[in-house]
mmCIF file of C-alpha atoms in Angstrom:
data_model
loop_
_atom_site.group_PDB
_atom_site.id
_atom_site.type_symbol
_atom_site.label_atom_id
_atom_site.label_comp_id
_atom_site.label_asym_id
_atom_site.label_seq_id
_atom_site.Cartn_x
_atom_site.Cartn_y
_atom_site.Cartn_z
ATOM 1 C CA UNK Q 1 -15.236 -1.031 13.623
ATOM 2 C CA UNK Q 2 -13.436 -1.706 10.304
ATOM 3 C CA UNK Q 3 -10.508 -3.657 8.930
ATOM 4 C CA UNK Q 4 -6.999 -2.265 9.144
ATOM 5 C CA UNK Q 5 -5.190 -2.409 5.819
ATOM 6 C CA UNK Q 6 -1.697 -1.375 4.740
ATOM 7 C CA UNK Q 7 0.506 -1.599 1.651
ATOM 8 C CA UNK Q 8 3.733 -3.576 2.041
ATOM 9 C CA UNK Q 9 6.779 -3.780 -0.232
ATOM 10 C CA UNK Q 10 9.347 -6.557 -0.494
ATOM 11 C CA UNK Q 11 12.979 -5.974 -1.416
ATOM 12 C CA UNK Q 12 16.301 -7.747 -1.672
ATOM 13 C CA UNK Q 13 17.324 -11.355 -2.057
ATOM 14 C CA UNK Q 14 15.903 -12.138 1.363
ATOM 15 C CA UNK Q 15 12.449 -10.665 0.649
ATOM 16 C CA UNK Q 16 12.738 -8.060 3.383
ATOM 17 C CA UNK Q 17 9.230 -6.730 3.918
ATOM 18 C CA UNK Q 18 8.633 -3.058 4.630
ATOM 19 C CA UNK Q 19 5.147 -2.627 6.075
ATOM 20 C CA UNK Q 20 2.853 0.341 5.564
ATOM 21 C CA UNK Q 21 5.002 2.080 2.959
ATOM 22 C CA UNK Q 22 4.624 5.822 2.610
ATOM 23 C CA UNK Q 23 5.314 6.080 -1.134
ATOM 24 C CA UNK Q 24 5.974 4.027 -4.245
ATOM 25 C CA UNK Q 25 8.929 5.974 -5.648
ATOM 26 C CA UNK Q 26 10.429 4.213 -8.663
ATOM 27 C CA UNK Q 27 14.113 4.389 -9.595
ATOM 28 C CA UNK Q 28 17.427 2.724 -10.143
ATOM 29 C CA UNK Q 29 17.742 0.964 -6.804
ATOM 30 C CA UNK Q 30 15.867 -1.815 -5.062
ATOM 31 C CA UNK Q 31 14.518 -0.180 -1.911
ATOM 32 C CA UNK Q 32 11.271 0.903 -0.323
ATOM 33 C CA UNK Q 33 10.739 4.674 -0.193
ATOM 34 C CA UNK Q 34 13.756 5.171 -2.445
ATOM 35 C CA UNK Q 35 15.125 8.621 -3.228
ATOM 36 C CA UNK Q 36 14.460 9.097 -6.966
ATOM 37 C CA UNK Q 37 16.792 12.100 -7.168
ATOM 38 C CA UNK Q 38 19.700 10.063 -5.839
ATOM 39 C CA UNK Q 39 18.667 7.009 -7.874
ATOM 40 C CA UNK Q 40 17.440 8.234 -11.268
ATOM 41 C CA UNK Q 41 16.756 5.910 -14.150
ATOM 42 C CA UNK Q 42 18.882 6.453 -17.235
ATOM 43 C CA UNK Q 43 16.445 7.130 -20.111
ATOM 44 C CA UNK Q 44 15.990 3.973 -22.113
ATOM 45 C CA UNK Q 45 16.198 1.699 -19.072
ATOM 46 C CA UNK Q 46 13.634 0.183 -16.727
ATOM 47 C CA UNK Q 47 13.214 0.972 -13.060
ATOM 48 C CA UNK Q 48 13.640 -1.834 -10.547
ATOM 49 C CA UNK Q 49 10.414 -3.783 -10.350
ATOM 50 C CA UNK Q 50 8.291 -3.151 -7.247
ATOM 51 C CA UNK Q 51 6.730 -6.099 -5.419
ATOM 52 C CA UNK Q 52 3.904 -4.808 -3.249
ATOM 53 C CA UNK Q 53 0.889 -6.335 -1.573
ATOM 54 C CA UNK Q 54 -2.245 -5.333 0.280
ATOM 55 C CA UNK Q 55 -1.961 -6.553 3.867
ATOM 56 C CA UNK Q 56 -4.954 -6.845 6.190
ATOM 57 C CA UNK Q 57 -3.496 -6.558 9.690
ATOM 58 C CA UNK Q 58 -6.849 -6.790 11.507
ATOM 59 C CA UNK Q 59 -10.374 -7.626 10.366
ATOM 60 C CA UNK Q 60 -11.923 -5.158 12.816
ATOM 61 C CA UNK Q 61 -15.145 -7.137 13.030
ATOM 62 C CA UNK Q 62 -15.594 -7.398 9.264
ATOM 63 C CA UNK Q 63 -16.021 -10.721 7.502
ATOM 64 C CA UNK Q 64 -14.434 -10.233 4.078
ATOM 65 C CA UNK Q 65 -11.977 -8.157 2.068
ATOM 66 C CA UNK Q 66 -12.026 -8.635 -1.707
ATOM 67 C CA UNK Q 67 -12.336 -6.990 -5.127
ATOM 68 C CA UNK Q 68 -8.807 -5.552 -5.201
ATOM 69 C CA UNK Q 69 -8.279 -2.863 -7.815
ATOM 70 C CA UNK Q 70 -4.988 -1.184 -8.665
ATOM 71 C CA UNK Q 71 -4.472 1.774 -11.014
ATOM 72 C CA UNK Q 72 -2.383 4.864 -11.568
ATOM 73 C CA UNK Q 73 -3.574 8.414 -12.063
ATOM 74 C CA UNK Q 74 -1.446 11.088 -13.725
ATOM 75 C CA UNK Q 75 0.844 10.994 -16.728
ATOM 76 C CA UNK Q 76 4.304 9.524 -16.980
ATOM 77 C CA UNK Q 77 7.202 11.592 -18.345
ATOM 78 C CA UNK Q 78 7.802 11.438 -22.089
ATOM 79 C CA UNK Q 79 6.753 8.173 -23.700
ATOM 80 C CA UNK Q 80 7.498 5.912 -20.733
ATOM 81 C CA UNK Q 81 5.147 3.030 -20.042
ATOM 82 C CA UNK Q 82 4.095 1.412 -16.779
ATOM 83 C CA UNK Q 83 3.749 -2.367 -16.783
ATOM 84 C CA UNK Q 84 2.184 -4.658 -14.203
ATOM 85 C CA UNK Q 85 0.895 -8.153 -13.563
ATOM 86 C CA UNK Q 86 -2.481 -6.673 -12.532
ATOM 87 C CA UNK Q 87 -5.179 -7.556 -15.044
ATOM 88 C CA UNK Q 88 -8.931 -8.121 -15.058
ATOM 89 C CA UNK Q 89 -8.890 -11.252 -17.245
ATOM 90 C CA UNK Q 90 -6.502 -14.112 -17.991
ATOM 91 C CA UNK Q 91 -4.888 -13.482 -14.604
ATOM 92 C CA UNK Q 92 -1.725 -15.550 -14.411
ATOM 93 C CA UNK Q 93 -2.089 -16.424 -10.728
ATOM 94 C CA UNK Q 94 -0.016 -15.178 -7.826
ATOM 95 C CA UNK Q 95 3.214 -13.493 -8.909
ATOM 96 C CA UNK Q 96 6.182 -15.212 -7.305
ATOM 97 C CA UNK Q 97 8.691 -13.022 -5.541
ATOM 98 C CA UNK Q 98 12.213 -12.895 -6.920
ATOM 99 C CA UNK Q 99 15.040 -10.483 -6.205
ATOM 100 C CA UNK Q 100 13.949 -7.254 -7.933
ATOM 101 C CA UNK Q 101 15.614 -6.534 -11.270
ATOM 102 C CA UNK Q 102 15.671 -3.874 -13.967
ATOM 103 C CA UNK Q 103 14.935 -6.343 -16.748
ATOM 104 C CA UNK Q 104 11.491 -7.509 -17.845
ATOM 105 C CA UNK Q 105 9.710 -10.010 -15.596
ATOM 106 C CA UNK Q 106 7.435 -12.786 -16.840
ATOM 107 C CA UNK Q 107 3.732 -11.852 -16.629
ATOM 108 C CA UNK Q 108 4.523 -8.258 -15.633
ATOM 109 C CA UNK Q 109 3.540 -7.086 -19.087
ATOM 110 C CA UNK Q 110 0.144 -5.422 -18.829
ATOM 111 C CA UNK Q 111 -0.303 -1.666 -19.113
ATOM 112 C CA UNK Q 112 -1.127 -0.199 -15.716
ATOM 113 C CA UNK Q 113 -4.716 1.096 -15.839
ATOM 114 C CA UNK Q 114 -5.107 4.863 -15.572
ATOM 115 C CA UNK Q 115 -8.595 4.685 -14.078
ATOM 116 C CA UNK Q 116 -10.327 2.267 -11.755
ATOM 117 C CA UNK Q 117 -10.859 -1.040 -13.540
ATOM 118 C CA UNK Q 118 -14.423 -2.333 -13.670
ATOM 119 C CA UNK Q 119 -13.537 -5.528 -11.849
ATOM 120 C CA UNK Q 120 -10.733 -6.822 -9.650
ATOM 121 C CA UNK Q 121 -7.278 -6.838 -11.249
ATOM 122 C CA UNK Q 122 -5.171 -8.170 -8.353
ATOM 123 C CA UNK Q 123 -5.809 -11.580 -6.881
ATOM 124 C CA UNK Q 124 -5.954 -13.135 -3.460
ATOM 125 C CA UNK Q 125 -4.679 -16.682 -3.216
ATOM 126 C CA UNK Q 126 -3.931 -16.651 -6.930
ATOM 127 C CA UNK Q 127 -7.474 -15.789 -8.028
ATOM 128 C CA UNK Q 128 -9.246 -12.556 -8.917
ATOM 129 C CA UNK Q 129 -12.322 -13.871 -7.120
ATOM 130 C CA UNK Q 130 -10.339 -14.672 -3.983
ATOM 131 C CA UNK Q 131 -11.014 -13.016 -0.664
ATOM 132 C CA UNK Q 132 -9.514 -12.585 2.782
ATOM 133 C CA UNK Q 133 -11.721 -13.652 5.680
ATOM 134 C CA UNK Q 134 -8.936 -13.320 8.230
ATOM 135 C CA UNK Q 135 -5.714 -11.353 8.434
ATOM 136 C CA UNK Q 136 -3.372 -11.954 5.532
ATOM 137 C CA UNK Q 137 -2.159 -10.539 2.260
ATOM 138 C CA UNK Q 138 -3.057 -10.296 -1.407
ATOM 139 C CA UNK Q 139 -0.958 -11.691 -4.218
ATOM 140 C CA UNK Q 140 2.067 -9.610 -5.063
ATOM 141 C CA UNK Q 141 1.467 -6.630 -7.305
ATOM 142 C CA UNK Q 142 4.480 -6.307 -9.589
ATOM 143 C CA UNK Q 143 5.017 -3.062 -11.467
ATOM 144 C CA UNK Q 144 7.813 -1.348 -13.313
ATOM 145 C CA UNK Q 145 8.357 1.826 -15.361
ATOM 146 C CA UNK Q 146 9.815 1.298 -18.837
ATOM 147 C CA UNK Q 147 11.489 4.485 -20.047
ATOM 148 C CA UNK Q 148 12.570 5.560 -23.510
ATOM 149 C CA UNK Q 149 15.720 7.381 -24.593
ATOM 150 C CA UNK Q 150 13.987 10.723 -25.024
ATOM 151 C CA UNK Q 151 12.208 10.735 -21.667
ATOM 152 C CA UNK Q 152 12.896 13.430 -19.118
ATOM 153 C CA UNK Q 153 13.153 13.098 -15.358
ATOM 154 C CA UNK Q 154 10.747 14.198 -12.708
ATOM 155 C CA UNK Q 155 7.236 12.967 -13.424
ATOM 156 C CA UNK Q 156 4.997 12.360 -10.425
ATOM 157 C CA UNK Q 157 1.890 10.214 -10.484
ATOM 158 C CA UNK Q 158 -0.359 8.552 -7.937
ATOM 159 C CA UNK Q 159 -0.853 4.857 -7.311
ATOM 160 C CA UNK Q 160 -4.337 3.811 -6.211
ATOM 161 C CA UNK Q 161 -5.075 0.648 -4.209
ATOM 162 C CA UNK Q 162 -8.737 -0.175 -3.562
ATOM 163 C CA UNK Q 163 -10.568 -2.980 -1.761
ATOM 164 C CA UNK Q 164 -14.129 -3.756 -0.788
ATOM 165 C CA UNK Q 165 -15.039 -4.591 2.786
ATOM 166 C CA UNK Q 166 -18.031 -6.631 3.909
ATOM 167 C CA UNK Q 167 -19.230 -6.405 7.494
ATOM 168 C CA UNK N 1 13.070 -9.454 8.250
ATOM 169 C CA UNK N 2 10.166 -7.064 8.706
ATOM 170 C CA UNK N 3 10.545 -3.282 8.784
ATOM 171 C CA UNK N 4 8.012 -0.670 9.851
ATOM 172 C CA UNK N 5 7.636 1.895 7.078
ATOM 173 C CA UNK N 6 6.666 4.565 9.605
ATOM 174 C CA UNK N 7 9.237 4.346 12.418
ATOM 175 C CA UNK N 8 11.783 2.310 10.338
ATOM 176 C CA UNK N 9 12.368 -0.134 13.207
ATOM 177 C CA UNK N 10 13.334 -3.689 12.239
ATOM 178 C CA UNK N 11 11.590 -6.796 13.562
ATOM 179 C CA UNK N 12 12.493 -10.498 13.460
ATOM 180 C CA UNK N 13 8.963 -11.501 12.466
ATOM 181 C CA UNK N 14 5.668 -10.143 11.195
ATOM 182 C CA UNK N 15 4.047 -10.834 14.533
ATOM 183 C CA UNK N 16 6.674 -8.734 16.308
ATOM 184 C CA UNK N 17 5.957 -5.905 13.863
ATOM 185 C CA UNK N 18 2.208 -6.182 14.454
ATOM 186 C CA UNK N 19 2.726 -6.034 18.220
ATOM 187 C CA UNK N 20 4.874 -2.906 18.335
ATOM 188 C CA UNK N 21 3.603 0.472 19.429
ATOM 189 C CA UNK N 22 4.576 2.905 16.667
ATOM 190 C CA UNK N 23 5.175 6.661 16.497
ATOM 191 C CA UNK N 24 1.427 7.204 16.448
ATOM 192 C CA UNK N 25 1.086 5.589 19.859
ATOM 193 C CA UNK N 26 -0.841 2.717 18.300
ATOM 194 C CA UNK N 27 -0.091 -0.745 16.930
ATOM 195 C CA UNK N 28 -0.358 -1.494 13.175
ATOM 196 C CA UNK N 29 -3.476 -3.538 13.956
ATOM 197 C CA UNK N 30 -5.306 -0.500 15.348
ATOM 198 C CA UNK N 31 -7.209 1.676 12.907
ATOM 199 C CA UNK N 32 -6.089 4.890 14.621
ATOM 200 C CA UNK N 33 -2.529 4.096 13.525
ATOM 201 C CA UNK N 34 -3.413 4.731 9.871
ATOM 202 C CA UNK N 35 -4.744 8.253 10.262
ATOM 203 C CA UNK N 36 -7.759 10.232 9.187
ATOM 204 C CA UNK N 37 -7.647 9.485 5.458
ATOM 205 C CA UNK N 38 -7.692 5.772 6.133
ATOM 206 C CA UNK N 39 -10.847 6.133 8.223
ATOM 207 C CA UNK N 40 -12.511 7.827 5.257
ATOM 208 C CA UNK N 41 -11.262 5.081 2.923
ATOM 209 C CA UNK N 42 -12.694 2.451 5.264
ATOM 210 C CA UNK N 43 -16.095 4.071 5.090
ATOM 211 C CA UNK N 44 -15.974 3.962 1.290
ATOM 212 C CA UNK N 45 -14.847 0.310 1.286
ATOM 213 C CA UNK N 46 -17.794 -0.606 3.528
ATOM 214 C CA UNK N 47 -20.197 1.554 1.542
ATOM 215 C CA UNK N 48 -19.355 -0.308 -1.691
ATOM 216 C CA UNK N 49 -20.723 -3.533 -0.217
ATOM 217 C CA UNK N 50 -23.686 -1.977 1.564
ATOM 218 C CA UNK N 51 -22.000 -2.678 4.920
ATOM 219 C CA UNK N 52 -21.767 0.861 6.267
ATOM 220 C CA UNK N 53 -24.405 0.612 8.959
ATOM 221 C CA UNK N 54 -25.354 3.602 11.111
ATOM 222 C CA UNK N 55 -23.509 2.015 14.022
ATOM 223 C CA UNK N 56 -20.315 1.496 12.034
ATOM 224 C CA UNK N 57 -20.508 4.954 10.540
ATOM 225 C CA UNK N 58 -20.841 6.467 14.005
ATOM 226 C CA UNK N 59 -17.885 4.440 15.293
ATOM 227 C CA UNK N 60 -15.740 5.505 12.360
ATOM 228 C CA UNK N 61 -16.741 9.151 12.738
ATOM 229 C CA UNK N 62 -15.771 8.998 16.411
ATOM 230 C CA UNK N 63 -12.453 7.405 15.480
ATOM 231 C CA UNK N 64 -11.845 10.118 12.915
ATOM 232 C CA UNK N 65 -12.403 12.824 15.558
ATOM 233 C CA UNK N 66 -10.091 11.002 17.971
ATOM 234 C CA UNK N 67 -7.368 10.737 15.325
ATOM 235 C CA UNK N 68 -7.682 14.455 14.584
ATOM 236 C CA UNK N 69 -7.502 15.395 18.264
ATOM 237 C CA UNK N 70 -4.400 13.280 18.773
ATOM 238 C CA UNK N 71 -2.599 14.735 15.749
ATOM 239 C CA UNK N 72 -1.961 11.329 14.229
ATOM 240 C CA UNK N 73 -1.778 12.678 10.686
ATOM 241 C CA UNK N 74 0.879 15.188 11.765
ATOM 242 C CA UNK N 75 2.990 12.360 13.152
ATOM 243 C CA UNK N 76 2.518 10.354 9.959
ATOM 244 C CA UNK N 77 3.524 13.389 7.898
ATOM 245 C CA UNK N 78 6.707 13.820 9.955
ATOM 246 C CA UNK N 79 7.500 10.141 9.424
ATOM 247 C CA UNK N 80 6.940 10.472 5.685
ATOM 248 C CA UNK N 81 9.299 13.467 5.562
ATOM 249 C CA UNK N 82 11.902 11.792 7.768
ATOM 250 C CA UNK N 83 11.433 14.454 10.472
ATOM 251 C CA UNK N 84 10.598 12.256 13.443
ATOM 252 C CA UNK N 85 13.354 13.903 15.491
ATOM 253 C CA UNK N 86 10.988 16.885 15.829
ATOM 254 C CA UNK N 87 8.783 14.842 18.141
ATOM 255 C CA UNK N 88 11.635 13.112 19.876
ATOM 256 C CA UNK N 89 11.441 9.801 18.029
#
């Protein structure tokens, strides 16, 4: 058949893992599927960082999952920026989980691509050339919106998560 | 702790999460659980590596039809909109 793959998000001091998230709403609280209207970011501040990963729950007869690519399509409001640890070169290894914060996080400093990168930008086992040959997860994807004082609320964009599958 | 993003149930371990039957009627390890769009994404993921054989394509097409007939995407949409009470969940 084919592998079964979901996106998971970790939150809280205890690294509570929400499997198969339905959205990646960003805001001023640390929660999966947060309500951005109830938890808006004050312009000039950062959202809580999101820690997400690609989770293969079944191989479905396939032998390998690799070449993970993450990007965003659509514009952010005002002059906000979107930062991430995902990068196609000089990858810093697997991002360690820590209780999500609204301050900057080490190595989560690359601009989120706005089109599919040419090569993998999220690792498996700490390496961009890593692969999953059995059930398991990718490295954590960390990402955060950095707003500016003049930004306005309400922008909506799409996160894209892509993998290759070998039979 | 592990939480299912679809039915919002909490589990003591990942294995317990993987073993539960969700609002779709399937376990998270079953491809039907992820709906029609995921089946299409799987085909693309296999195609990129030259692994989409005729046999696999036929299997995935059959799964896609099954998912449509069972209204899995409707259930997933209700979960996304926090309206599971409409189907008695």
